[in-house]
Coordinates of C-alpha atoms and ligand atoms in Angstrom, one line a residue:
M1231 CA 0.0 0.0 0.1
D1232 CA 1.1 3.5 -0.6
Y1233 CA 3.1 5.1 1.8
Y1234 CA 0.9 8.2 2.5
I1235 CA -2.5 6.1 2.7
F1236 CA -0.6 4.2 5.5
R1237 CA 0.4 7.1 7.3
L1238 CA -3.3 8.8 7.1
F1239 CA -4.6 5.4 8.2
R1240 CA -2.4 5.3 11.3
L1241 CA -3.2 8.9 12.1
I1242 CA -7.2 8.0 12.0
L1243 CA -6.4 4.8 14.2
V1244 CA -4.3 6.9 16.7
A1245 CA -7.3 9.4 16.8
I1246 CA -9.8 6.9 17.4
F1247 CA -7.8 5.3 20.2
I1248 CA -7.4 8.5 21.9
F1249 CA -11.2 9.0 21.5
Q1250 CA -12.0 5.6 22.8
G1251 CA -9.5 6.0 25.6
S1252 CA -11.6 9.4 26.9
C1253 CA -14.9 7.1 27.0
Y1254 CA -13.1 4.6 29.2
S1255 CA -11.1 6.9 31.4
D1256 CA -12.8 6.0 34.6
Q1257 CA -12.5 2.4 34.3
A1258 CA -10.9 0.5 37.2
G1259 CA -7.3 0.6 37.0
G1260 CA -7.5 4.2 36.2
Y1261 CA -6.3 3.3 32.5
G1262 CA -8.2 4.6 29.5
F1263 CA -6.1 2.4 27.6
L1264 CA -7.3 -1.1 28.7
K1265 CA -10.0 -2.4 26.4
D1266 CA -11.5 -5.7 25.8
A1267 CA -10.3 -7.3 22.5
T1268 CA -13.8 -7.4 21.0
L1269 CA -13.5 -3.7 20.6
A1270 CA -10.3 -4.2 18.4
P1271 CA -10.5 -3.1 14.8
K1272 CA -10.2 -5.8 12.2
V1273 CA -6.8 -4.5 11.3
S1274 CA -4.7 -2.0 13.1
H1275 CA -1.1 -0.9 13.1
F1276 CA 1.5 0.1 15.5
D1277 CA 5.3 0.6 15.8
Y1278 CA 5.6 -2.1 18.4
I1279 CA 3.5 -5.0 19.3
V1280 CA 4.1 -6.8 22.6
I1281 CA 2.7 -10.1 23.0
G1282 CA 1.8 -10.7 26.7
G1283 CA 0.9 -8.0 29.3
G1284 CA 3.0 -10.0 31.8
T1285 CA 5.8 -9.2 34.2
A1286 CA 8.3 -8.2 31.4
G1287 CA 5.6 -7.1 28.9
C1288 CA 4.1 -4.3 31.0
A1289 CA 7.5 -2.4 31.9
L1290 CA 8.5 -2.9 28.5
A1291 CA 5.6 -1.5 26.8
A1292 CA 5.3 1.2 29.3
T1293 CA 8.5 2.4 28.4
L1294 CA 8.3 2.1 24.7
S1295 CA 4.9 4.1 24.5
Q1296 CA 7.2 7.1 25.8
N1297 CA 8.3 7.5 22.1
A1298 CA 6.4 4.9 19.7
T1299 CA 3.0 3.6 19.3
V1300 CA 2.5 0.4 21.1
L1301 CA 0.1 -2.4 21.2
V1302 CA -0.2 -4.9 24.1
L1303 CA -2.0 -8.2 23.6
E1304 CA -3.0 -10.1 26.7
R1305 CA -4.9 -13.3 26.8
G1306 CA -6.0 -12.8 30.2
G1307 CA -8.4 -10.0 32.0
S1308 CA -7.5 -7.3 34.3
P1309 CA -6.4 -7.6 38.0
Y1310 CA -8.1 -4.3 38.6
D1311 CA -11.5 -6.1 37.9
N1312 CA -11.1 -8.0 41.2
P1313 CA -8.7 -6.1 43.4
T1314 CA -9.2 -7.9 46.8
A1315 CA -8.5 -11.3 45.1
T1316 CA -4.6 -10.3 44.7
D1317 CA -4.4 -9.1 48.6
I1318 CA -1.9 -11.3 50.7
G1319 CA -4.6 -13.4 52.4
N1320 CA -6.2 -14.6 49.0
F1321 CA -2.8 -15.8 47.6
A1322 CA -3.4 -19.4 47.7
N1323 CA -7.3 -19.2 46.4
T1324 CA -6.2 -17.1 43.6
L1325 CA -3.4 -19.2 42.8
L1326 CA -5.7 -22.2 42.8
N1327 CA -8.6 -20.3 40.9
S1328 CA -8.2 -21.1 37.1
T1329 CA -9.6 -17.6 36.0
W1330 CA -6.1 -15.9 36.2
S1331 CA -4.0 -19.1 36.9
Q1332 CA -3.6 -21.9 34.5
L1333 CA -2.4 -25.2 36.0
F1334 CA -0.2 -27.4 34.1
I1335 CA 1.7 -30.6 34.8
S1336 CA 5.1 -31.1 33.5
Q1337 CA 6.1 -34.6 32.2
D1338 CA 8.0 -35.2 35.1
G1339 CA 4.8 -34.9 37.1
V1340 CA 5.5 -31.4 38.6
F1341 CA 2.5 -29.5 39.2
N1342 CA 2.9 -25.7 37.8
S1343 CA 1.0 -22.7 37.0
R1344 CA 1.1 -20.2 34.2
A1345 CA -0.3 -16.6 34.7
R1346 CA -3.3 -15.6 32.4
V1347 CA -3.9 -12.1 33.4
L1348 CA -2.7 -8.6 32.9
G1349 CA 0.4 -8.5 35.2
G1350 CA 1.4 -11.8 34.5
G1351 CA 3.2 -13.9 37.2
T1352 CA 3.2 -10.7 39.3
V1353 CA -0.7 -11.3 40.2
L1354 CA -0.1 -14.8 41.4
N1355 CA 3.2 -14.9 42.9
A1356 CA 4.4 -14.8 46.5
G1357 CA 5.5 -11.1 46.2
F1358 CA 9.1 -11.3 47.2
Y1359 CA 11.3 -8.6 45.6
S1360 CA 15.0 -9.2 45.5
R1361 CA 17.5 -8.2 42.7
A1362 CA 19.9 -10.3 41.0
E1363 CA 23.5 -10.6 42.3
D1364 CA 26.3 -8.6 40.8
D1365 CA 27.8 -11.4 39.0
Y1366 CA 24.8 -12.2 37.2
V1367 CA 24.2 -8.7 35.8
A1368 CA 28.2 -8.9 34.7
E1369 CA 27.6 -12.2 33.1
A1370 CA 24.2 -11.1 31.2
G1371 CA 26.6 -8.2 29.7
W1372 CA 24.2 -5.5 31.1
E1373 CA 25.2 -2.1 31.5
R1374 CA 25.4 -1.8 35.3
N1375 CA 24.2 2.0 35.7
E1376 CA 21.3 1.1 33.2
V1377 CA 20.6 -1.8 35.3
E1378 CA 20.6 0.2 38.5
A1379 CA 18.4 2.9 37.2
A1380 CA 15.6 0.3 35.7
Y1381 CA 15.5 -1.4 38.9
E1382 CA 14.9 2.0 40.8
W1383 CA 12.2 2.6 38.4
V1384 CA 10.3 -0.6 39.0
E1385 CA 10.9 -0.3 42.8
K1386 CA 9.3 3.4 42.9
K1387 CA 6.0 1.7 41.8
V1388 CA 5.7 -1.8 43.1
A1389 CA 8.6 -2.5 45.8
F1390 CA 7.9 -2.0 49.5
E1391 CA 9.8 -2.8 52.8
P1392 CA 7.7 -5.6 54.6
Q1393 CA 6.3 -5.1 58.0
V1394 CA 8.1 -7.9 59.8
K1395 CA 5.9 -9.6 62.6
G1396 CA 6.1 -12.5 64.9
W1397 CA 6.6 -15.6 62.6
Q1398 CA 9.0 -13.9 60.2
T1399 CA 11.0 -12.4 63.1
A1400 CA 11.3 -15.9 64.9
F1401 CA 12.5 -17.3 61.5
R1402 CA 15.0 -14.5 60.8
D1403 CA 16.5 -15.1 64.3
A1404 CA 16.3 -18.9 63.8
L1405 CA 18.5 -18.5 60.6
L1406 CA 21.1 -16.6 62.3
E1407 CA 21.3 -19.1 65.0
A1408 CA 21.4 -21.8 62.3
G1409 CA 24.7 -20.1 61.0
V1410 CA 23.3 -18.4 58.1
A1411 CA 25.3 -15.2 58.8
P1412 CA 25.8 -12.2 58.9
Y1413 CA 22.5 -10.2 59.2
N1414 CA 22.3 -7.8 56.6
G1415 CA 18.9 -6.1 57.4
F1416 CA 16.5 -4.9 55.0
T1417 CA 17.7 -4.7 51.4
Y1418 CA 16.6 -5.6 47.8
G1419 CA 20.4 -6.9 47.1
H1420 CA 21.4 -10.3 47.0
I1421 CA 24.2 -10.8 49.8
H1422 CA 25.2 -14.0 51.5
G1423 CA 23.8 -14.2 55.1
T1424 CA 20.1 -13.5 56.3
K1425 CA 18.2 -10.5 55.3
I1426 CA 14.7 -9.1 55.0
G1427 CA 13.9 -8.7 51.2
G1428 CA 11.3 -6.3 49.5
T1429 CA 7.9 -7.5 48.7
I1430 CA 5.1 -6.2 46.3
F1431 CA 2.7 -6.3 48.9
D1432 CA 2.2 -2.7 50.7
R1433 CA 1.7 -2.3 54.3
D1434 CA -2.0 -3.0 54.0
G1435 CA -1.5 -6.5 52.3
H1436 CA -2.5 -5.2 48.7
R1437 CA -0.7 -6.5 45.8
H1438 CA 1.0 -4.0 43.4
T1439 CA 1.7 -5.9 40.2
A1440 CA 3.6 -5.3 36.8
A1441 CA 0.4 -3.7 35.6
D1442 CA 0.8 -0.8 38.1
L1443 CA 3.9 0.1 35.7
L1444 CA 1.5 1.0 33.0
E1445 CA 0.9 4.2 35.3
Y1446 CA 4.3 5.2 33.5
A1447 CA 2.6 4.6 30.0
N1448 CA 1.9 7.5 27.8
Q1449 CA -1.9 7.2 27.4
N1450 CA -1.9 8.5 23.8
T1451 CA 0.2 5.8 22.2
I1452 CA -0.4 2.8 24.1
V1453 CA -3.4 0.4 23.6
V1454 CA -3.9 -2.7 25.8
Y1455 CA -6.3 -5.2 24.6
L1456 CA -7.6 -7.8 27.0
H1457 CA -8.8 -11.3 26.5
A1458 CA -6.7 -11.1 23.2
S1459 CA -5.2 -14.5 22.7
V1460 CA -2.3 -14.3 20.0
H1461 CA -2.5 -17.4 17.6
K1462 CA 0.6 -16.6 15.5
I1463 CA 3.1 -14.1 14.2
L1464 CA 3.2 -13.2 10.5
F1465 CA 6.1 -13.0 8.4
T1466 CA 7.2 -11.6 5.4
T1467 CA 10.6 -11.8 3.6
T1468 CA 13.1 -9.3 4.0
K1469 CA 13.8 -7.3 0.8
G1470 CA 16.4 -8.6 -1.6
T1471 CA 16.9 -11.8 0.9
S1472 CA 15.1 -14.8 2.2
R1473 CA 15.3 -13.6 5.7
P1474 CA 11.9 -13.8 7.5
K1475 CA 10.7 -10.6 8.9
A1476 CA 8.0 -10.4 11.5
N1477 CA 5.3 -7.8 10.4
G1478 CA 2.3 -8.5 12.5
V1479 CA 0.1 -10.9 14.5
I1480 CA -3.3 -12.7 14.6
F1481 CA -5.2 -12.5 17.7
R1482 CA -8.7 -13.9 18.8
D1483 CA -11.0 -12.0 20.9
R1484 CA -13.1 -13.8 23.5
N1485 CA -16.2 -14.1 21.0
G1486 CA -13.8 -16.1 18.8
V1487 CA -13.2 -13.1 16.5
F1488 CA -10.1 -12.9 14.6
H1489 CA -8.3 -9.5 14.3
T1490 CA -4.8 -8.6 13.0
A1491 CA -2.3 -6.2 14.2
Q1492 CA 0.6 -5.2 11.9
L1493 CA 3.6 -3.2 12.3
A1494 CA 3.3 0.4 11.0
A1495 CA 4.8 0.6 7.8
A1496 CA 6.1 4.0 6.2
Q1497 CA 9.9 5.2 6.9
N1498 CA 9.6 3.3 10.4
A1499 CA 9.2 0.0 8.6
L1500 CA 12.8 -1.2 9.3
I1501 CA 12.9 -0.5 13.1
N1502 CA 9.3 -1.4 14.1
E1503 CA 9.2 -4.8 15.9
V1504 CA 7.0 -7.6 17.4
I1505 CA 8.2 -8.5 20.9
L1506 CA 7.3 -11.7 22.2
S1507 CA 6.4 -12.3 25.8
P1508 CA 5.1 -15.8 25.7
Q1509 CA 6.5 -18.5 23.6
L1510 CA 4.8 -18.5 20.4
L1511 CA 7.8 -18.9 18.2
M1512 CA 6.9 -22.5 17.7
L1513 CA 3.2 -22.0 16.7
S1514 CA 4.6 -19.4 14.4
G1515 CA 6.9 -21.6 12.6
I1516 CA 10.0 -20.9 14.3
G1517 CA 11.5 -23.9 15.9
P1518 CA 13.0 -27.5 15.4
A1519 CA 11.5 -28.3 11.7
A1520 CA 10.6 -31.9 12.2
H1521 CA 9.2 -31.5 15.6
L1522 CA 7.1 -28.5 14.1
A1523 CA 6.3 -30.6 11.0
Y1524 CA 5.2 -33.7 13.3
H1525 CA 2.8 -31.4 14.7
G1526 CA 1.3 -30.0 11.6
V1527 CA 2.7 -26.5 12.1
N1528 CA 2.5 -24.9 8.6
P1529 CA 4.2 -23.1 7.1
I1530 CA 7.7 -23.5 8.8
I1531 CA 9.3 -20.1 8.7
L1532 CA 12.7 -21.2 10.0
D1533 CA 14.5 -24.3 11.2
H1534 CA 15.6 -23.1 14.8
P1535 CA 16.7 -26.2 16.8
M1536 CA 17.4 -24.4 20.0
V1537 CA 14.0 -23.0 20.7
G1538 CA 12.5 -24.7 23.6
Q1539 CA 15.8 -26.1 24.6
G1540 CA 17.6 -25.3 28.1
M1541 CA 14.6 -24.8 30.4
G1542 CA 15.0 -25.0 33.9
D1543 CA 13.8 -24.2 37.4
N1544 CA 14.7 -23.9 41.1
P1545 CA 13.4 -26.8 42.5
M1546 CA 11.9 -26.4 46.0
N1547 CA 11.5 -28.8 49.0
P1548 CA 9.0 -27.4 51.7
V1549 CA 8.9 -28.3 55.2
F1550 CA 5.4 -27.8 56.9
I1551 CA 5.4 -27.0 60.6
P1552 CA 2.4 -27.0 62.5
S1553 CA 2.1 -24.0 65.2
P1554 CA 0.6 -24.1 68.7
E1555 CA 0.5 -20.4 68.4
P1556 CA -1.8 -18.4 66.2
V1557 CA 0.8 -17.0 63.3
E1558 CA 0.4 -13.9 60.9
V1559 CA -0.3 -14.3 57.4
S1560 CA 3.1 -13.8 55.8
L1561 CA 4.6 -14.7 52.4
V1562 CA 8.3 -14.5 52.0
Q1563 CA 10.1 -11.6 54.0
A1564 CA 13.1 -13.3 55.8
V1565 CA 15.6 -15.1 53.4
G1566 CA 18.7 -17.2 54.1
I1567 CA 21.4 -16.9 51.6
P1568 CA 24.1 -19.4 52.5
N1569 CA 27.2 -19.8 50.6
F1570 CA 26.6 -23.3 49.5
G1571 CA 24.1 -22.5 47.0
S1572 CA 20.5 -23.1 48.3
Y1573 CA 18.2 -20.5 49.8
I1574 CA 15.8 -20.7 52.5
E1575 CA 12.7 -18.7 52.3
G1576 CA 9.4 -19.0 54.6
G1577 CA 5.6 -18.0 54.8
S1578 CA 3.2 -18.3 57.4
G1579 CA -0.5 -18.7 58.2
L1580 CA -1.6 -19.4 54.6
S1581 CA -5.0 -20.8 54.8
V1582 CA -6.6 -22.8 51.9
S1583 CA -10.5 -23.3 51.9
I1584 CA -9.6 -27.2 52.2
S1585 CA -9.7 -27.2 56.2
L1586 CA -7.8 -30.3 56.6
T1587 CA -4.7 -28.9 55.2
R1588 CA -5.0 -25.7 57.3
A1589 CA -2.6 -26.8 60.1
F1590 CA 0.3 -27.7 57.8
F1591 CA 0.3 -24.3 56.5
D1592 CA 0.9 -22.6 59.9
G1593 CA 4.8 -22.3 59.0
V1594 CA 6.3 -23.2 55.7
L1595 CA 10.0 -23.4 55.2
N1596 CA 10.9 -23.4 51.7
L1597 CA 14.3 -24.7 50.4
L1598 CA 15.2 -23.4 47.1
N1599 CA 17.9 -25.1 45.4
K1600 CA 20.2 -23.1 43.3
E1601 CA 20.7 -23.5 39.5
K1602 CA 19.6 -26.7 37.9
L1603 CA 19.5 -26.5 34.2
P1604 CA 18.5 -30.0 32.7
T1605 CA 19.0 -30.1 29.1
Q1606 CA 15.6 -31.0 28.3
S1607 CA 14.7 -32.3 24.9
I1608 CA 11.8 -30.9 23.1
S1609 CA 9.7 -34.2 23.7
N1610 CA 9.5 -32.7 27.4
F1611 CA 7.1 -30.2 26.3
L1612 CA 3.6 -30.6 26.8
K1613 CA 2.0 -31.9 23.7
S1614 CA -1.4 -30.5 24.1
F1615 CA -2.4 -27.8 26.2
N1616 CA -5.4 -25.8 26.5
I1617 CA -4.7 -22.3 26.4
R1618 CA -8.3 -21.5 25.0
L1619 CA -6.8 -21.3 21.6
N1620 CA -8.5 -23.3 18.7
L1621 CA -5.3 -24.3 17.2
K1622 CA -5.2 -25.5 13.8
T1623 CA -2.1 -27.4 14.6
K1624 CA -2.5 -31.3 14.8
A1625 CA -2.2 -31.5 18.6
G1626 CA -2.4 -27.9 19.7
V1627 CA 1.3 -27.9 20.3
I1628 CA 2.7 -24.8 22.2
I1629 CA 5.9 -24.6 23.9
Q1630 CA 5.2 -24.5 27.6
K1631 CA 7.5 -23.2 30.4
V1632 CA 8.0 -26.4 32.1
A1633 CA 9.8 -27.3 35.5
G1634 CA 12.6 -29.4 34.7
P1635 CA 12.9 -33.1 35.7
I1636 CA 13.6 -33.7 39.4
S1637 CA 17.4 -33.8 39.3
R1638 CA 19.4 -36.7 40.8
D1639 CA 22.5 -34.8 40.0
P1640 CA 24.9 -35.4 42.9
K1641 CA 26.0 -31.9 43.0
D1642 CA 22.4 -30.6 43.3
L1643 CA 21.5 -33.4 45.9
N1644 CA 24.4 -32.3 48.1
N1645 CA 23.3 -28.5 48.0
C1646 CA 19.7 -29.5 48.8
V1647 CA 20.9 -31.9 51.8
E1648 CA 23.1 -29.1 53.3
G1649 CA 20.0 -26.9 52.9
L1650 CA 17.7 -29.2 54.7
S1651 CA 20.3 -29.6 57.4
A1652 CA 20.3 -25.7 57.8
I1653 CA 16.4 -26.1 58.0
I1654 CA 16.5 -28.7 60.7
K1655 CA 18.7 -26.4 62.6
V1656 CA 16.3 -23.6 62.0
I1657 CA 13.4 -25.7 63.4
D1658 CA 15.6 -26.9 66.4
S1659 CA 16.8 -23.2 67.4
K1660 CA 15.7 -21.3 70.4
G1661 CA 14.4 -18.5 68.2
Y1662 CA 11.8 -20.6 66.4
S1663 CA 10.7 -22.7 69.6
K1664 CA 7.5 -20.6 70.0
Y1665 CA 5.9 -21.5 66.8
K1666 CA 6.5 -25.5 67.1
Y1667 CA 4.9 -27.9 69.3
P1668 CA 7.2 -28.9 72.2
G1669 CA 9.3 -32.0 71.6
V1670 CA 9.0 -31.6 67.8
T1671 CA 12.4 -31.9 66.2
G1672 CA 13.6 -31.1 62.8
R1673 CA 14.4 -34.5 61.8
G1674 CA 11.2 -35.9 63.4
L1675 CA 9.2 -33.5 61.4
L1676 CA 10.9 -34.4 58.1
N1677 CA 10.2 -38.1 58.7
L1678 CA 6.5 -37.2 59.6
I1679 CA 6.2 -35.2 56.4
L1680 CA 7.2 -38.1 54.3
A1681 CA 5.1 -40.5 56.2
L1682 CA 1.9 -38.5 55.2
P1683 CA -0.6 -40.7 53.0
I1684 CA -0.1 -38.5 49.9
N1685 CA 3.6 -39.4 50.0
L1686 CA 3.6 -42.8 51.8
R1687 CA 7.2 -44.0 51.5
P1688 CA 7.6 -46.7 54.6
R1689 CA 11.5 -46.6 54.0
H1690 CA 11.7 -43.2 55.7
L1691 CA 10.2 -44.5 59.0
T1692 CA 13.2 -46.8 59.5
S1693 CA 16.1 -45.1 61.5
T1694 CA 18.3 -44.5 58.7
F1695 CA 16.7 -41.1 57.8
D1696 CA 17.9 -40.2 54.3
L1697 CA 18.0 -36.5 53.6
K1698 CA 18.6 -37.3 49.7
Q1699 CA 15.6 -39.3 49.5
Y1700 CA 13.8 -36.5 51.2
C1701 CA 15.2 -34.1 48.5
I1702 CA 13.9 -36.6 45.7
D1703 CA 10.6 -37.2 47.0
T1704 CA 9.4 -33.7 48.0
T1705 CA 10.9 -31.7 45.0
M1706 CA 8.1 -29.1 43.7
T1707 CA 8.3 -26.2 41.7
I1708 CA 8.9 -22.6 43.3
Y1709 CA 7.6 -21.4 39.8
H1710 CA 10.7 -20.0 38.6
Y1711 CA 10.8 -21.6 35.5
H1712 CA 12.9 -20.1 32.7
G1713 CA 14.9 -20.8 29.4
G1714 CA 13.5 -22.1 26.1
C1715 CA 14.4 -19.1 24.3
Q1716 CA 17.9 -18.5 25.7
V1717 CA 20.4 -15.8 25.0
G1718 CA 23.1 -16.9 22.8
K1719 CA 21.0 -19.9 21.4
V1720 CA 17.6 -18.6 20.2
V1721 CA 18.1 -14.9 21.0
D1722 CA 21.3 -12.5 20.6
N1723 CA 22.4 -10.3 23.1
D1724 CA 19.8 -7.8 22.2
Y1725 CA 17.2 -10.4 22.7
K1726 CA 16.5 -10.6 18.9
V1727 CA 15.4 -14.0 17.5
L1728 CA 18.6 -15.3 15.6
G1729 CA 17.7 -15.5 11.8
V1730 CA 14.6 -13.3 11.8
D1731 CA 14.1 -9.7 11.7
A1732 CA 11.8 -7.5 13.6
L1733 CA 11.2 -10.0 16.2
R1734 CA 12.6 -10.2 20.0
V1735 CA 11.9 -12.2 23.0
I1736 CA 11.8 -10.4 26.1
D1737 CA 11.1 -12.3 29.4
A1738 CA 12.2 -14.9 31.7
S1739 CA 12.6 -17.8 28.8
T1740 CA 15.7 -15.8 27.9
F1741 CA 17.5 -16.5 31.1
L1742 CA 20.2 -19.0 31.1
K1743 CA 19.8 -19.5 34.8
S1744 CA 17.4 -17.8 37.5
P1745 CA 18.5 -14.4 39.1
G1746 CA 19.2 -13.8 42.7
T1747 CA 16.8 -15.9 45.0
N1748 CA 13.6 -15.0 43.1
P1749 CA 13.3 -13.5 39.5
Q1750 CA 10.5 -11.1 39.2
A1751 CA 12.4 -7.9 40.2
T1752 CA 14.9 -8.7 37.3
I1753 CA 12.2 -9.7 34.7
M1754 CA 10.5 -6.1 35.3
M1755 CA 13.9 -4.6 35.3
L1756 CA 14.8 -6.1 31.9
G1757 CA 11.4 -5.0 30.2
R1758 CA 12.5 -1.4 31.3
Y1759 CA 16.0 -1.9 30.6
M1760 CA 15.4 -3.3 26.9
G1761 CA 12.6 -0.7 26.3
Q1762 CA 15.1 2.2 26.9
K1763 CA 17.6 0.4 24.8
I1764 CA 15.1 -0.1 22.0
L1765 CA 14.0 3.5 22.3
R1766 CA 17.7 4.7 21.8
E1767 CA 18.4 2.5 18.9
R1768 CA 15.0 4.0 17.3
A1769 CA 15.9 7.5 17.9
D1770 CA 19.5 6.9 16.2
F1771 CA 18.0 5.0 13.3
L1772 CA 15.4 7.8 12.4
E1773 CA 18.0 10.4 12.8
T1774 CA 20.1 8.5 10.3
E1775 CA 17.2 8.0 8.0
E1776 CA 16.5 11.7 8.1
E1777 CA 20.2 12.7 7.3
A1778 CA 20.3 10.1 4.5
Ligands
LIG510 C1 2.9 -19.0 42.8 C2 4.2 -18.4 42.3 C3 4.8 -17.7 43.3 C4 6.0 -17.2 42.7 N1 6.8 -16.3 43.7 C5 7.7 -15.3 43.3 C6 8.3 -14.6 44.4 O1 7.9 -14.5 45.7 N2 9.1 -13.7 43.9 C7 9.7 -13.7 42.7 O2 10.6 -12.8 42.2 N3 8.9 -14.4 41.9 C8 8.2 -15.4 41.9 N4 7.7 -16.2 41.1 C9 8.2 -16.2 39.8 C10 7.7 -15.0 39.0 O3 6.5 -14.4 39.1 C11 7.7 -15.2 37.3 O4 8.9 -15.7 37.1 C12 7.4 -14.0 36.5 O5 6.1 -13.5 36.7 C13 7.4 -14.6 35.1 O6 7.4 -13.3 34.2 P1 7.5 -13.4 32.6 O7 7.3 -12.0 32.1 O8 8.4 -14.5 31.9 O9 6.0 -14.2 32.2 P2 4.6 -13.8 32.8 O10 4.4 -12.9 33.9 O11 4.0 -15.1 33.0 O12 3.7 -13.1 31.6 C14 3.4 -13.9 30.2 C15 2.0 -13.1 29.9 O13 1.7 -13.6 28.5 C16 0.3 -13.8 28.3 N5 0.1 -14.7 27.3 C17 0.7 -16.0 27.2 N6 0.5 -16.6 26.2 C18 -0.3 -15.4 25.5 C19 -0.7 -15.4 24.0 N7 -0.8 -16.5 23.2 N8 -1.5 -14.4 23.7 C20 -1.5 -13.2 24.5 N9 -1.2 -13.2 25.7 C21 -0.4 -14.3 26.1 C22 0.2 -14.4 29.8 O14 -1.3 -14.2 30.2 C23 0.9 -13.6 30.8 O15 0.1 -12.3 31.2 C24 6.2 -16.8 41.3 C25 5.5 -17.4 40.5 C26 4.4 -18.2 40.7 C27 3.2 -18.7 39.9
LIG511 C1 -12.0 -16.7 40.3 O1 -11.3 -15.5 40.0 C2 -12.3 -14.6 39.5 C3 -11.4 -13.4 38.9 O2 -10.9 -12.8 40.1 C4 -13.5 -14.4 40.0 O3 -14.4 -13.6 39.5 C5 -14.2 -15.8 40.5 O4 -15.3 -15.3 41.4 C6 -13.1 -16.6 41.4 N1 -13.7 -17.9 41.5 C7 -13.9 -18.4 42.8 C8 -14.7 -19.8 42.8 O5 -13.3 -18.1 43.7
LIG512 C1 12.3 10.4 21.1 O1 12.4 10.4 19.7 C2 13.1 11.5 19.4 C3 13.1 11.7 17.9 O2 13.5 10.6 17.3 C4 14.6 11.7 20.2 O3 15.1 12.9 19.7 C5 14.4 11.5 21.4 O4 15.6 11.5 22.1 C6 13.6 10.1 21.9 N1 13.5 10.1 23.3 C7 13.6 9.0 24.1 C8 13.2 9.3 25.6 O5 13.7 8.0 23.6

């Protein structure tokens, strides 16, 4: 189409969006730009299309909107529709409610959840906010000052110092008694010893999510469609080569109507991009060719054997401690960062509506095992998965973020055993004594847990108590799954998909390992960091174009 017609078309569209914006301006969340996808035009044009309004996606889109037109397509609804659901006391129920939380089970049998709501995982998670270690930032090749500024940008909106009450104080003291020292006080930093970290829950227990970062967005240049499930990315061929170039996406609203969003053409065509938050690459024809062909993905745009490889998680081993005292509701606040490579976090007073389990949720000590990245083959991805898409592919294949298999790697097991030994010391400490029944010992409790009907393993009732076996038997996810679109394998250092133009992946799937104790701070930071970088590239590009 002619350049000028395109331009005009875009102006009209922008005008329509501003108009619609003013109609919806007193919608919950305060954003005029949140709209249901049923209101989307058949075809629209933007400089950037961000797929997934998740943890990284919201930070990225808010930033890009400062100097470009941005469309966010989010398959879920708005967390502002039911603000109390995200309060701290509703953590477990909201995680179990399938409206915003999509259960999936990895092929290894690990139960896991995937967010389906604006704000992504920050709407469902335990809220602990903690930055990456300095080495992580250095290894990622990120610019240190930019990283610092991006963390601060995030923290201004969503991070808080928690109010530390009885149980968390006892747990903190117990960690110190168990030798996880020194005490580093309250800090967002990742430092060896025991600390109080940040949280996205404010003092009143209200959760602040990545969706709050959209307060930074330019109302006039951003549109967020909710209940917009992206089906595939569209490609053309880059002029003069056979290199595929992303130029738009197809998404479906909740009435089943399909819409197209395209990258705005005109002189910006070379710099505009689709930015993928979820892993739609395979469905769009980019991935291991044989695998795609087997599942009927057609056409195959690019054979990319590394898509879907290298997924991992921080496996977790929980220890539940019934308390004789009432305990406050708390998610993660105090955390132990020992120097052998596991982390110890805890929560308390979490009740779920299943009354029988209540007692066991009084105190939960979670042992997070540091890095474990199994080389996972494509066959480990779930083959059919209901993401409410009517996929035309044979088995509805979509890449899933999956917790890795339970590791029996001796190094991982040793880390876990060392961590459990520290947890036993925590439970047996003077500091913790108020929150356990008299006579209960760490070892006794671990034995008891293994003897529960759900996990009846008679061998643990023998006198030879095996911490290694406990590690293997009780491993679950802490939901820090990452990988599948790793830097250096699927995307380059600028998060551009290798072998394709105008397409980036910016989210946890690009990570080689999980940052710090918990990833959300760094995922939001990355959205901001890359948004700034993309805007600088854009300004440079447009300047050069003008000179030419
Ligand atoms: C129960 C739980 C507890 C956790 N606790 C903590 C914690 O205490 N601290 C911490 O730091 N981290 C925690 N995490 C991890 C952290 O929340 C996640 O790692 C992080 O949110 C992932 O961010 P992301 O941007 O990669 O993906 P997400 O935030 O999941 O974003 C992906 C978005 O894309 C959307 N989407 C997917 N497919 C499509 C499609 N086809 N079309 C349109 N939209 C689509 C999804 O709906 C979602 O909104 C926890 C996670 C969970 C689930
Ligand atoms: C599940 O969550 C949605 C959205 O917050 C809410 O409307 C619905 O009532 C919840 N369902 C249950 C059974 O709690
Ligand atoms: C916005 O774009 C203009 C023109 O390209 C450029 O001069 C300016 O530096 C950009 N600002 C930001 C914040 O990127």
